[in-house]
């Protein structure tokens, strides 16, 4: 493709036009300049014109008038026959040399030795230790210390598995709480029972399992068939333990009331039932008034009123005074 550009250049614009043509020549070699007289010549800067070869005047043999042809370039030197220069090997950047191998990792340290299993003590010694801790509970200020020591003992593993520890604790606790000598000495079971809600329940549920084991144990003893005039020391500690379980909310108030009503109606359980009711009223008076439905309290009062044996008259009077009930056989209060 040929593009012709016609420019009218004033004398003072020669330098600017020269720069323009030179810029075009940097883009292509096929730039020719034709003057107004028809003459074509490459455009040169003033500095380059000083060193250019002289231009012959007049028409040239190889072109039309006014056409100037640049002299032919000298031919390249001939390569002699048999000359075979060694090919130049391109400079190729090869992969980096392999890194030095890493030293082998040291072998892992051996695991620490497993801790030695706790030495199990003689079961008799453990039970005696538990009883000593329970005796300390007779001083209420020792309850926090006994609680901490008991928890450490139960979790130490010296009693074997948690199930084994539970059985040992239950046996030692029962022997201590229901010891007939304590009844003869007039000792209450309440201080010992205060430990139950403070037993650990995680990771092994000692508290829950002790509750679940004690409730049927106590009821089994209280529901045994006995004569109406039986010696109450035979079950007094169990009756107080029952009332304590109610006080600790291990036995519900409605459930306790229904159990006592059932036992009051049976002569073979009546003595134990009257004793249970007396201790429950004594220790759980507020709970009875707040958590027992009035209809259930009325049934309980009716069952107590139906007890006709004279040997229970004192018990009936004691219970009615606590509960604010009219005593059986008492004259009605005068009208105000």
Short mmCIF file of C-alpha atoms in Angstrom, two decimals:
data_model
loop_
_atom_site.label_atom_id
_atom_site.label_comp_id
_atom_site.label_asym_id
_atom_site.label_seq_id
_atom_site.Cartn_x
_atom_site.Cartn_y
_atom_site.Cartn_z
CA UNK A 1 0.00 0.00 0.00
CA UNK A 2 1.32 3.46 -0.95
CA UNK A 3 0.35 6.64 0.80
CA UNK A 4 1.22 10.00 -0.74
CA UNK A 5 1.41 13.03 1.48
CA UNK A 6 1.72 16.45 -0.18
CA UNK A 7 3.08 19.21 2.01
CA UNK A 8 3.67 22.89 1.27
CA UNK A 9 6.67 23.75 3.39
CA UNK A 10 7.76 27.24 4.05
CA UNK A 11 11.46 27.90 4.59
CA UNK A 12 11.02 28.28 8.31
CA UNK A 13 9.19 24.92 8.49
CA UNK A 14 11.96 22.82 6.97
CA UNK A 15 13.34 21.66 10.30
CA UNK A 16 9.91 20.65 11.59
CA UNK A 17 9.09 18.79 8.37
CA UNK A 18 12.42 17.06 8.52
CA UNK A 19 11.66 15.75 12.01
CA UNK A 20 8.26 14.51 10.80
CA UNK A 21 9.76 12.62 7.85
CA UNK A 22 12.45 11.12 10.06
CA UNK A 23 9.78 9.90 12.44
CA UNK A 24 8.03 8.21 9.52
CA UNK A 25 11.29 6.61 8.43
CA UNK A 26 11.64 5.06 11.84
CA UNK A 27 8.43 3.21 11.07
CA UNK A 28 9.27 2.16 7.43
CA UNK A 29 12.11 2.28 4.95
CA UNK A 30 9.90 3.23 2.00
CA UNK A 31 9.72 6.96 2.57
CA UNK A 32 10.72 9.13 -0.39
CA UNK A 33 10.51 12.90 -0.73
CA UNK A 34 9.71 14.47 -4.11
CA UNK A 35 10.34 18.16 -4.59
CA UNK A 36 8.16 20.40 -6.69
CA UNK A 37 10.46 19.87 -9.67
CA UNK A 38 9.76 16.12 -9.65
CA UNK A 39 13.02 15.13 -8.02
CA UNK A 40 12.85 12.42 -5.32
CA UNK A 41 15.44 12.15 -2.57
CA UNK A 42 15.61 10.79 0.96
CA UNK A 43 15.03 13.41 3.54
CA UNK A 44 18.01 14.07 5.75
CA UNK A 45 18.60 16.17 8.73
CA UNK A 46 20.97 19.10 8.22
CA UNK A 47 23.61 17.32 10.26
CA UNK A 48 23.32 14.15 8.18
CA UNK A 49 23.40 16.11 4.90
CA UNK A 50 26.89 17.34 5.65
CA UNK A 51 28.25 13.76 5.60
CA UNK A 52 26.15 12.41 2.70
CA UNK A 53 27.96 11.43 -0.57
CA UNK A 54 27.70 13.98 -3.41
CA UNK A 55 24.60 13.61 -5.45
CA UNK A 56 25.22 13.48 -9.24
CA UNK A 57 23.41 16.10 -11.24
CA UNK A 58 21.22 15.47 -14.25
CA UNK A 59 19.26 12.45 -15.34
CA UNK A 60 20.41 8.99 -14.41
CA UNK A 61 20.82 6.07 -16.75
CA UNK A 62 18.59 3.76 -14.70
CA UNK A 63 15.62 6.03 -14.17
CA UNK A 64 13.54 8.83 -15.52
CA UNK A 65 14.68 12.42 -15.40
CA UNK A 66 14.80 13.72 -11.91
CA UNK A 67 14.86 10.20 -10.38
CA UNK A 68 17.74 9.48 -8.13
CA UNK A 69 18.63 5.90 -7.31
CA UNK A 70 20.79 5.14 -4.36
CA UNK A 71 24.00 3.33 -5.21
CA UNK A 72 23.84 -0.44 -4.86
CA UNK A 73 25.24 -1.92 -1.74
CA UNK A 74 28.48 -3.84 -1.99
CA UNK A 75 27.93 -7.61 -2.28
CA UNK A 76 28.52 -9.74 0.77
CA UNK A 77 31.86 -11.54 0.81
CA UNK A 78 31.70 -15.03 -0.66
CA UNK A 79 32.04 -17.97 1.72
CA UNK A 80 34.92 -20.22 0.66
CA UNK A 81 34.01 -23.76 -0.35
CA UNK A 82 34.37 -26.28 2.38
CA UNK A 83 34.04 -23.68 5.10
CA UNK A 84 31.65 -25.05 7.67
CA UNK A 85 31.73 -23.01 10.81
CA UNK A 86 30.81 -24.82 13.94
CA UNK A 87 27.23 -24.10 14.86
CA UNK A 88 26.83 -21.90 17.84
CA UNK A 89 25.24 -23.77 20.65
CA UNK A 90 22.46 -21.78 22.16
CA UNK A 91 23.00 -20.96 25.76
CA UNK A 92 20.43 -23.04 27.56
CA UNK A 93 19.78 -22.45 31.19
CA UNK A 94 19.46 -25.88 32.73
CA UNK A 95 17.62 -26.83 35.91
CA UNK A 96 19.32 -25.87 39.14
CA UNK A 97 21.48 -28.52 40.70
CA UNK A 98 19.59 -30.74 43.09
CA UNK A 99 19.56 -29.58 46.66
CA UNK A 100 21.53 -31.48 49.17
CA UNK A 101 19.40 -34.19 50.83
CA UNK A 102 17.96 -33.26 54.18
CA UNK A 103 19.26 -35.14 57.13
CA UNK A 104 16.83 -37.82 58.31
CA UNK A 105 14.40 -36.72 61.01
CA UNK A 106 15.26 -37.96 64.46
CA UNK A 107 13.11 -40.86 65.63
CA UNK A 108 10.10 -39.84 67.75
CA UNK A 109 10.63 -39.82 71.44
CA UNK A 110 9.18 -42.84 73.18
CA UNK A 111 5.87 -42.18 74.98
CA UNK A 112 6.12 -41.55 78.69
CA UNK A 113 5.51 -44.59 80.79
CA UNK A 114 1.93 -45.10 81.89
CA UNK A 115 1.29 -44.06 85.48
CA UNK A 116 1.30 -46.89 87.88
CA UNK A 117 -2.20 -47.93 88.95
CA UNK A 118 -3.10 -46.72 92.41
CA UNK A 119 -2.36 -49.22 95.08
CA UNK A 120 -5.60 -50.66 96.37
CA UNK A 121 -6.00 -50.69 100.11
CA UNK A 122 -7.63 -53.33 102.21
CA UNK A 123 -11.42 -52.95 102.03
CA UNK A 124 -11.77 -53.12 105.79
CA UNK A 125 -9.28 -50.28 106.19
CA UNK A 126 -11.14 -48.19 103.65
CA UNK A 127 -14.49 -48.72 105.36
CA UNK A 128 -13.00 -47.74 108.70
CA UNK A 129 -11.60 -44.58 107.10
CA UNK A 130 -15.03 -43.70 105.71
CA UNK A 131 -16.62 -44.17 109.12
CA UNK A 132 -14.05 -41.88 110.69
CA UNK A 133 -14.92 -39.19 108.16
CA UNK A 134 -18.63 -39.66 108.88
CA UNK A 135 -18.02 -39.28 112.62
CA UNK A 136 -16.45 -35.91 111.90
CA UNK A 137 -19.84 -34.77 110.53
CA UNK A 138 -21.20 -34.64 114.07
CA UNK A 139 -19.47 -31.25 114.07
CA UNK A 140 -21.33 -29.24 111.37
CA UNK A 141 -18.25 -27.07 110.78
CA UNK A 142 -16.36 -30.10 109.45
CA UNK A 143 -18.78 -30.69 106.58
CA UNK A 144 -16.66 -28.88 103.91
CA UNK A 145 -13.49 -30.76 104.89
CA UNK A 146 -15.25 -34.12 104.95
CA UNK A 147 -16.85 -33.40 101.57
CA UNK A 148 -13.47 -32.63 99.99
CA UNK A 149 -11.78 -35.68 101.52
CA UNK A 150 -14.62 -37.98 100.47
CA UNK A 151 -14.48 -36.73 96.87
CA UNK A 152 -10.73 -37.31 96.69
CA UNK A 153 -11.14 -40.81 98.08
CA UNK A 154 -13.89 -41.75 95.63
CA UNK A 155 -11.90 -40.51 92.62
CA UNK A 156 -8.51 -41.86 93.69
CA UNK A 157 -9.13 -45.40 92.48
CA UNK A 158 -7.87 -47.03 95.68
CA UNK A 159 -11.25 -48.73 96.03
CA UNK A 160 -11.14 -50.22 92.54
CA UNK A 161 -13.68 -49.34 89.88
CA UNK A 162 -16.34 -46.65 90.52
CA UNK A 163 -18.94 -49.37 91.00
CA UNK A 164 -16.74 -51.03 93.62
CA UNK A 165 -16.22 -47.67 95.31
CA UNK A 166 -19.99 -47.10 95.40
CA UNK A 167 -20.65 -50.46 97.04
CA UNK A 168 -17.97 -49.83 99.65
CA UNK A 169 -19.34 -46.36 100.41
CA UNK A 170 -22.94 -47.62 100.65
CA UNK A 171 -22.00 -50.39 103.07
CA UNK A 172 -19.89 -48.13 105.29
CA UNK A 173 -22.55 -45.40 105.26
CA UNK A 174 -25.38 -47.82 106.10
CA UNK A 175 -23.41 -49.41 108.93
CA UNK A 176 -22.71 -45.98 110.38
CA UNK A 177 -26.13 -44.37 109.93
CA UNK A 178 -28.24 -47.32 111.04
CA UNK A 179 -26.03 -48.43 113.90
CA UNK A 180 -28.39 -49.44 116.78
CA UNK A 181 -25.91 -48.07 119.29
CA UNK A 182 -26.37 -44.58 117.86
CA UNK A 183 -30.09 -44.86 118.53
CA UNK A 184 -29.42 -45.96 122.10
CA UNK A 185 -27.08 -42.98 122.48
CA UNK A 186 -29.69 -40.63 121.05
CA UNK A 187 -27.58 -39.62 118.02
CA UNK A 188 -29.41 -38.25 115.02
CA UNK A 189 -28.75 -39.49 111.50
CA UNK A 190 -29.28 -36.02 110.02
CA UNK A 191 -25.58 -34.94 110.18
CA UNK A 192 -24.56 -38.03 108.20
CA UNK A 193 -27.34 -37.56 105.66
CA UNK A 194 -26.10 -34.00 105.00
CA UNK A 195 -23.18 -35.49 103.07
CA UNK A 196 -25.37 -37.09 100.39
CA UNK A 197 -26.20 -34.00 98.27
CA UNK A 198 -22.51 -33.04 98.32
CA UNK A 199 -21.20 -36.26 96.84
CA UNK A 200 -19.69 -35.90 93.34
CA UNK A 201 -21.98 -36.72 90.44
CA UNK A 202 -19.36 -36.44 87.66
CA UNK A 203 -17.73 -38.22 86.00
CA UNK A 204 -19.39 -41.01 87.98
CA UNK A 205 -22.83 -40.30 89.51
CA UNK A 206 -22.06 -41.21 93.13
CA UNK A 207 -24.75 -38.87 94.48
CA UNK A 208 -27.49 -40.18 92.20
CA UNK A 209 -26.61 -43.81 92.74
CA UNK A 210 -26.40 -43.40 96.53
CA UNK A 211 -29.87 -41.83 96.52
CA UNK A 212 -31.27 -44.60 94.33
CA UNK A 213 -29.76 -47.25 96.60
CA UNK A 214 -30.75 -45.71 99.94
CA UNK A 215 -34.44 -45.07 99.22
CA UNK A 216 -35.44 -48.72 98.62
CA UNK A 217 -33.12 -49.82 101.44
CA UNK A 218 -34.90 -47.52 103.91
CA UNK A 219 -38.41 -48.36 102.68
CA UNK A 220 -37.74 -52.08 102.75
CA UNK A 221 -36.84 -51.85 106.42
CA UNK A 222 -39.82 -49.63 107.30
CA UNK A 223 -42.39 -51.76 105.47
CA UNK A 224 -41.43 -54.99 107.17
CA UNK A 225 -44.33 -56.55 109.09
CA UNK A 226 -44.17 -55.92 112.82
CA UNK A 227 -46.44 -56.01 115.82
CA UNK A 228 -48.30 -52.84 116.66
CA UNK A 229 -46.48 -52.48 119.98
CA UNK A 230 -42.99 -53.19 118.59
CA UNK A 231 -39.88 -51.53 120.05
CA UNK A 232 -39.39 -48.41 117.93
CA UNK A 233 -35.61 -48.44 118.25
CA UNK A 234 -35.78 -51.19 115.68
CA UNK A 235 -36.60 -48.69 112.92
CA UNK A 236 -36.24 -45.23 114.49
CA UNK A 237 -33.05 -44.40 112.53
CA UNK A 238 -34.68 -45.51 109.27
CA UNK A 239 -37.75 -43.33 109.97
CA UNK A 240 -35.48 -40.33 110.56
CA UNK A 241 -33.50 -41.18 107.41
CA UNK A 242 -36.78 -41.26 105.44
CA UNK A 243 -37.71 -37.79 106.72
CA UNK A 244 -34.20 -36.57 105.86
CA UNK A 245 -34.53 -37.88 102.30
CA UNK A 246 -37.78 -35.91 102.01
CA UNK A 247 -36.10 -32.81 103.40
CA UNK A 248 -33.26 -33.14 100.85
CA UNK A 249 -35.83 -33.48 98.03
CA UNK A 250 -34.60 -36.99 97.29
CA UNK A 251 -38.18 -38.14 97.97
CA UNK A 252 -41.06 -35.96 96.78
CA UNK A 253 -43.59 -34.60 99.26
CA UNK A 254 -46.65 -36.10 97.47
CA UNK A 255 -44.91 -39.47 97.24
CA UNK A 256 -43.97 -39.43 100.91
CA UNK A 257 -47.53 -38.53 101.99
CA UNK A 258 -49.07 -41.29 99.88
CA UNK A 259 -46.61 -43.85 101.29
CA UNK A 260 -47.41 -42.88 104.88
CA UNK A 261 -51.18 -43.00 104.26
CA UNK A 262 -50.86 -46.53 102.85
CA UNK A 263 -48.80 -47.76 105.82
CA UNK A 264 -51.09 -46.14 108.42
CA UNK A 265 -53.96 -48.31 107.20
CA UNK A 266 -52.06 -51.56 107.85
CA UNK A 267 -51.77 -52.71 111.48
CA UNK A 268 -48.51 -54.56 110.74
CA UNK A 269 -46.93 -51.30 109.45
CA UNK A 270 -48.78 -48.81 111.63
CA UNK A 271 -46.12 -48.29 114.27
CA UNK A 272 -43.46 -47.53 111.66
CA UNK A 273 -45.91 -45.30 109.73
CA UNK A 274 -46.74 -43.20 112.81
CA UNK A 275 -43.02 -42.78 113.54
CA UNK A 276 -42.30 -41.84 109.91
CA UNK A 277 -45.09 -39.25 109.95
CA UNK A 278 -43.91 -37.75 113.23
CA UNK A 279 -40.31 -37.27 111.95
CA UNK A 280 -41.49 -35.99 108.55
CA UNK A 281 -43.79 -33.40 110.13
CA UNK A 282 -41.00 -32.35 112.48
CA UNK A 283 -38.36 -31.90 109.73
CA UNK A 284 -40.50 -30.97 106.69
CA UNK A 285 -43.34 -28.90 108.13
CA UNK A 286 -42.95 -26.03 105.67
CA UNK A 287 -42.55 -28.34 102.69
CA UNK A 288 -45.76 -30.16 103.59
CA UNK A 289 -47.69 -26.91 103.74
CA UNK A 290 -46.24 -25.56 100.47
CA UNK A 291 -45.98 -28.61 98.23
CA UNK A 292 -48.77 -30.94 99.31
CA UNK A 293 -52.22 -30.48 97.85
CA UNK A 294 -54.92 -29.67 100.43
CA UNK A 295 -56.86 -32.77 99.36
CA UNK A 296 -53.84 -34.98 100.10
CA UNK A 297 -53.34 -33.30 103.48
CA UNK A 298 -56.99 -33.98 104.28
CA UNK A 299 -56.53 -37.66 103.43
CA UNK A 300 -53.43 -37.79 105.63
CA UNK A 301 -55.33 -36.23 108.55
CA UNK A 302 -58.19 -38.71 108.09
CA UNK A 303 -55.79 -41.66 108.05
CA UNK A 304 -54.16 -40.46 111.27
CA UNK A 305 -57.54 -39.90 112.94
CA UNK A 306 -58.49 -43.49 112.11
CA UNK A 307 -55.59 -44.81 114.20
CA UNK A 308 -57.36 -45.97 117.36
CA UNK A 309 -54.62 -47.65 119.44
CA UNK A 310 -54.07 -45.74 122.70
CA UNK A 311 -50.29 -46.18 122.51
CA UNK A 312 -50.26 -43.70 119.59
CA UNK A 313 -52.23 -40.95 121.36
CA UNK A 314 -49.11 -38.94 122.17
CA UNK A 315 -47.89 -39.21 118.56
CA UNK A 316 -51.27 -38.06 117.23
CA UNK A 317 -51.32 -35.06 119.55
CA UNK A 318 -47.73 -34.09 118.59
CA UNK A 319 -48.47 -34.32 114.85
CA UNK A 320 -51.76 -32.43 115.03
CA UNK A 321 -50.13 -29.56 116.94
CA UNK A 322 -47.42 -29.23 114.28
CA UNK A 323 -49.91 -29.31 111.43
CA UNK A 324 -52.56 -27.16 113.12
CA UNK A 325 -55.14 -29.92 112.93
CA UNK A 326 -57.95 -30.41 115.42
CA UNK A 327 -57.01 -33.26 117.73
CA UNK A 328 -59.29 -36.31 117.62
CA UNK A 329 -61.83 -36.22 120.46
CA UNK A 330 -61.08 -32.59 121.30
CA UNK A 331 -63.99 -30.23 121.85
CA UNK A 332 -64.58 -27.72 119.06
CA UNK A 333 -63.19 -24.26 119.62
CA UNK A 334 -65.73 -21.77 121.02
CA UNK A 335 -67.24 -19.36 118.57
CA UNK A 336 -65.77 -15.86 118.69
#
